[in-house]
Short mmCIF file of C-alpha atoms and ligand atoms in Angstrom, two decimals:
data_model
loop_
_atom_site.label_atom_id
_atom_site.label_comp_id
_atom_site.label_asym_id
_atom_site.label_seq_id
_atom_site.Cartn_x
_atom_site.Cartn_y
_atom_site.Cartn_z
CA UNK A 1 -11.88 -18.68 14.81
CA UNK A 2 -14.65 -20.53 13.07
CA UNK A 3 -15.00 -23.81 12.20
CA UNK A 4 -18.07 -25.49 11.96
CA UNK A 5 -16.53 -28.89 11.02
CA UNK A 6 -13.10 -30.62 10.60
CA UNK A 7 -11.58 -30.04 7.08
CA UNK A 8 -9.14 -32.96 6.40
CA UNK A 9 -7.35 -32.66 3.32
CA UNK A 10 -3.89 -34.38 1.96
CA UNK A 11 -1.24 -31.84 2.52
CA UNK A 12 2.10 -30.88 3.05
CA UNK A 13 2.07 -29.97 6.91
CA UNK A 14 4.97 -27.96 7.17
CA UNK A 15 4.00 -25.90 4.36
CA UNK A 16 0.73 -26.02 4.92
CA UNK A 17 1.76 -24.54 8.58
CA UNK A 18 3.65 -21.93 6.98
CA UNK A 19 0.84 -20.65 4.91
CA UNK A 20 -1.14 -20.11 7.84
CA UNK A 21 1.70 -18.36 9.62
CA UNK A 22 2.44 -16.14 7.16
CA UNK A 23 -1.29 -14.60 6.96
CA UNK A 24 -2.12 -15.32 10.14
CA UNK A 25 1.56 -12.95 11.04
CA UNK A 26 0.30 -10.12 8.52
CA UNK A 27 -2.96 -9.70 10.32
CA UNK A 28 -1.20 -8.98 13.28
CA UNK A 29 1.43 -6.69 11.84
CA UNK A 30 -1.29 -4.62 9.83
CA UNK A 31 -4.33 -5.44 11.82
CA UNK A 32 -3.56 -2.17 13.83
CA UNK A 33 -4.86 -4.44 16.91
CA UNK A 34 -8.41 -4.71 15.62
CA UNK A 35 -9.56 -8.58 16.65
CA UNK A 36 -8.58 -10.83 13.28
CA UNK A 37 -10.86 -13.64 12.17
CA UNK A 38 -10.23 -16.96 10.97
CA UNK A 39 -12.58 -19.27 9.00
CA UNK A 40 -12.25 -22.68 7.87
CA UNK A 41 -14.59 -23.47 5.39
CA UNK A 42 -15.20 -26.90 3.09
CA UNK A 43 -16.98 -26.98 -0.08
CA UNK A 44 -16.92 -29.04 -3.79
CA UNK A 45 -13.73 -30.41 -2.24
CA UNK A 46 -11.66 -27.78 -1.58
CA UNK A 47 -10.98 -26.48 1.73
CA UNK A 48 -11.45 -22.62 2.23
CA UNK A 49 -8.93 -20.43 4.58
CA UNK A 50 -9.53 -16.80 5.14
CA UNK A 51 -7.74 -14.41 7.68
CA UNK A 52 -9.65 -11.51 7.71
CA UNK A 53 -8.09 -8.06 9.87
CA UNK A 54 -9.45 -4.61 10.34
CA UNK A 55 -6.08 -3.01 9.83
CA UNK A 56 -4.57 -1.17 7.23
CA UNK A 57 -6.35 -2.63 4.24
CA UNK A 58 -4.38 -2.28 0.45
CA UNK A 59 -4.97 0.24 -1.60
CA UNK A 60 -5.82 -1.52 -5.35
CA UNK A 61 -3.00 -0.30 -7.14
CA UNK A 62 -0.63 -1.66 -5.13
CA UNK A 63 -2.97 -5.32 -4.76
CA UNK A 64 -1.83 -7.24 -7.63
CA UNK A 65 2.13 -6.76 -7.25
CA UNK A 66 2.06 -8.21 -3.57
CA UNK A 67 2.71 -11.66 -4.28
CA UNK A 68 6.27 -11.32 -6.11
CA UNK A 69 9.53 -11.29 -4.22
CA UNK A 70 10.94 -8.94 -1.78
CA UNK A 71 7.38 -6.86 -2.90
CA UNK A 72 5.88 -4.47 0.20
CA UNK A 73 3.12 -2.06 0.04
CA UNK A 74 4.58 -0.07 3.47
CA UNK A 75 8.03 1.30 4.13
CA UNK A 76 10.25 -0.60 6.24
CA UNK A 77 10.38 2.23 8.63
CA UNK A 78 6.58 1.54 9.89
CA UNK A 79 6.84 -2.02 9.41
CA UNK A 80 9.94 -5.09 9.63
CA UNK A 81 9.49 -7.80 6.78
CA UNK A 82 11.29 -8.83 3.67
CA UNK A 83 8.33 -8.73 1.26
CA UNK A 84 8.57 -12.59 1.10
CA UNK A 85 5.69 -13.88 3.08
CA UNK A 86 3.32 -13.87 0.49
CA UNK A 87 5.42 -14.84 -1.98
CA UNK A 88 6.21 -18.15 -0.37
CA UNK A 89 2.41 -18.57 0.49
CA UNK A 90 1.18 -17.98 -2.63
CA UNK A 91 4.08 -20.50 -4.47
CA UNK A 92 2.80 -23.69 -1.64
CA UNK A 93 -0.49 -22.95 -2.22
CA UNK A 94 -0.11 -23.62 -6.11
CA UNK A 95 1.78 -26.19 -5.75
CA UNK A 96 -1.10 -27.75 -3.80
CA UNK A 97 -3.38 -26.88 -6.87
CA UNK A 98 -5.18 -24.24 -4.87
CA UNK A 99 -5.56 -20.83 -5.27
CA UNK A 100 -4.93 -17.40 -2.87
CA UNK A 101 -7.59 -14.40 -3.41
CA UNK A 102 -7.33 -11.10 -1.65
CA UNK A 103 -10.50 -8.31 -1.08
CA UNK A 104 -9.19 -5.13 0.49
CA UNK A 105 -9.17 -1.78 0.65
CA UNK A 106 -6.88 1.26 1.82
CA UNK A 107 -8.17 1.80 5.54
CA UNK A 108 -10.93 -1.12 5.24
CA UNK A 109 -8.84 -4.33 6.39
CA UNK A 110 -7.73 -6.89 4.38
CA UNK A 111 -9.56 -10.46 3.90
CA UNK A 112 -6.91 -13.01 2.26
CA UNK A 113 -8.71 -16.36 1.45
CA UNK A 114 -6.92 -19.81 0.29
CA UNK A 115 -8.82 -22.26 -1.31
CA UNK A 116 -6.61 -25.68 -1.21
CA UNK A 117 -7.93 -29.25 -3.05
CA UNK A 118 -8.92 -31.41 -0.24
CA UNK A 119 -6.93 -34.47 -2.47
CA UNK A 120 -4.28 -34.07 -5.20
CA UNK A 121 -7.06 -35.98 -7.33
CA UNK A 122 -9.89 -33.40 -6.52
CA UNK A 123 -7.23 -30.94 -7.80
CA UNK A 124 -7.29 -32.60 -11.24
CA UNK A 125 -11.34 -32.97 -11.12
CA UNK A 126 -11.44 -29.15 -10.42
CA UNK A 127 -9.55 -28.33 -13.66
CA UNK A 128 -11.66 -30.08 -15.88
N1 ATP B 201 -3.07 -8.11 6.07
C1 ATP B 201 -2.44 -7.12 5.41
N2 ATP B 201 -2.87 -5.83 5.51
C2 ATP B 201 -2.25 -4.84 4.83
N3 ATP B 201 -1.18 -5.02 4.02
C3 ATP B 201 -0.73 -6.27 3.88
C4 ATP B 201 -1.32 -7.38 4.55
N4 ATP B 201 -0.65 -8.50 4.20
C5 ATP B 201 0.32 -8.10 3.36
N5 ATP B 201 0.27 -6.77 3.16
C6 ATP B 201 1.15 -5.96 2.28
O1 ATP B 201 1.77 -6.86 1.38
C7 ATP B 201 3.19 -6.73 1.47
C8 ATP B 201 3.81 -8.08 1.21
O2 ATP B 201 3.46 -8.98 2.27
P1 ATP B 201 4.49 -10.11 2.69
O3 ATP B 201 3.91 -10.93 3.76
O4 ATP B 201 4.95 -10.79 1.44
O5 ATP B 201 5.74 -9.26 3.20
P2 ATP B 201 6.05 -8.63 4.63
O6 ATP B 201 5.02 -9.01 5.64
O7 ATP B 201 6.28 -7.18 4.40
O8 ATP B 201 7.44 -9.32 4.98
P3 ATP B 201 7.68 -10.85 5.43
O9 ATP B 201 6.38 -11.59 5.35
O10 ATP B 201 8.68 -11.35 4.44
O11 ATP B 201 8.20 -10.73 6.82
C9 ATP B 201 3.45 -6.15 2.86
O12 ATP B 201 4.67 -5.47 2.91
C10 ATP B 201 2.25 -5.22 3.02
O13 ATP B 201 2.49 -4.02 2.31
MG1 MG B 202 4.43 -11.06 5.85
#
């Protein structure tokens, strides 16, 4: 875990708490138990999240379509889950007015970063 400073931003907890499950929950299930790394970033006034694991990785095709509903890039014979975890992530973080990025490859781990306005009124300043 790194964290050089505090980030203190205005945000739902409990959903905030859930996007951090939820990533923090795939790195374990397709980190392949490779150690997973968590940085907390703050810059421009966003905060930065990224879960990074040495697992499975994503193959590209299947990258972009990860985010819907019930969507899942393994079978549910190697791996329990609904195909909702990101889903729900990715729908807080917008609502937040932040943003969720993912760099990965098949067999190369996975590094999912959230970038979150530190203030709903830095969210506004960032779109202009
Ligand atoms: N860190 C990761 N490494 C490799 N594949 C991942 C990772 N995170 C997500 N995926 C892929 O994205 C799909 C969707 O992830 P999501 O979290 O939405 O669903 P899930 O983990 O399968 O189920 P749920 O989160 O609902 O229990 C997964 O099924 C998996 O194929
Ligand atoms: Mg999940």
């Amino acid at each position: 875990m790194h964290a050089e400073q505090p980030v203190v931003g205005q945000w739902d907890p409990y959903r905030l708490e859930q996007v951090v499950t939820n990533l923090i929950a795939n790195a374990i299930k397709f980190g392949e138990n490779a150690p997973i790394e968590i940085a907390v970033t703050s810059e421009d006034g966003f905060a930065r999240l990224c879960v990074t694991d040495h697992g499975i990785g994503i193959p590209a095709e299947v990258q972009t379509q990860l985010f819907e509903r019930f969507r899942r890039g393994v079978s549910s014979r190697h791996y329990g889950g609904l195909g909702l975890g990101l889903y729900i992530t990715r729908t807080i973080v917008e609502a937040h007015g932040g943003r969720i990025r993912l760099v990965s490859e098949a067999g190369q781990g996975s590094t999912f970063c959230v970038d979150l306005p530190l203030s709903p009124a830095s969210a506004t300043a960032g779109q202009s």
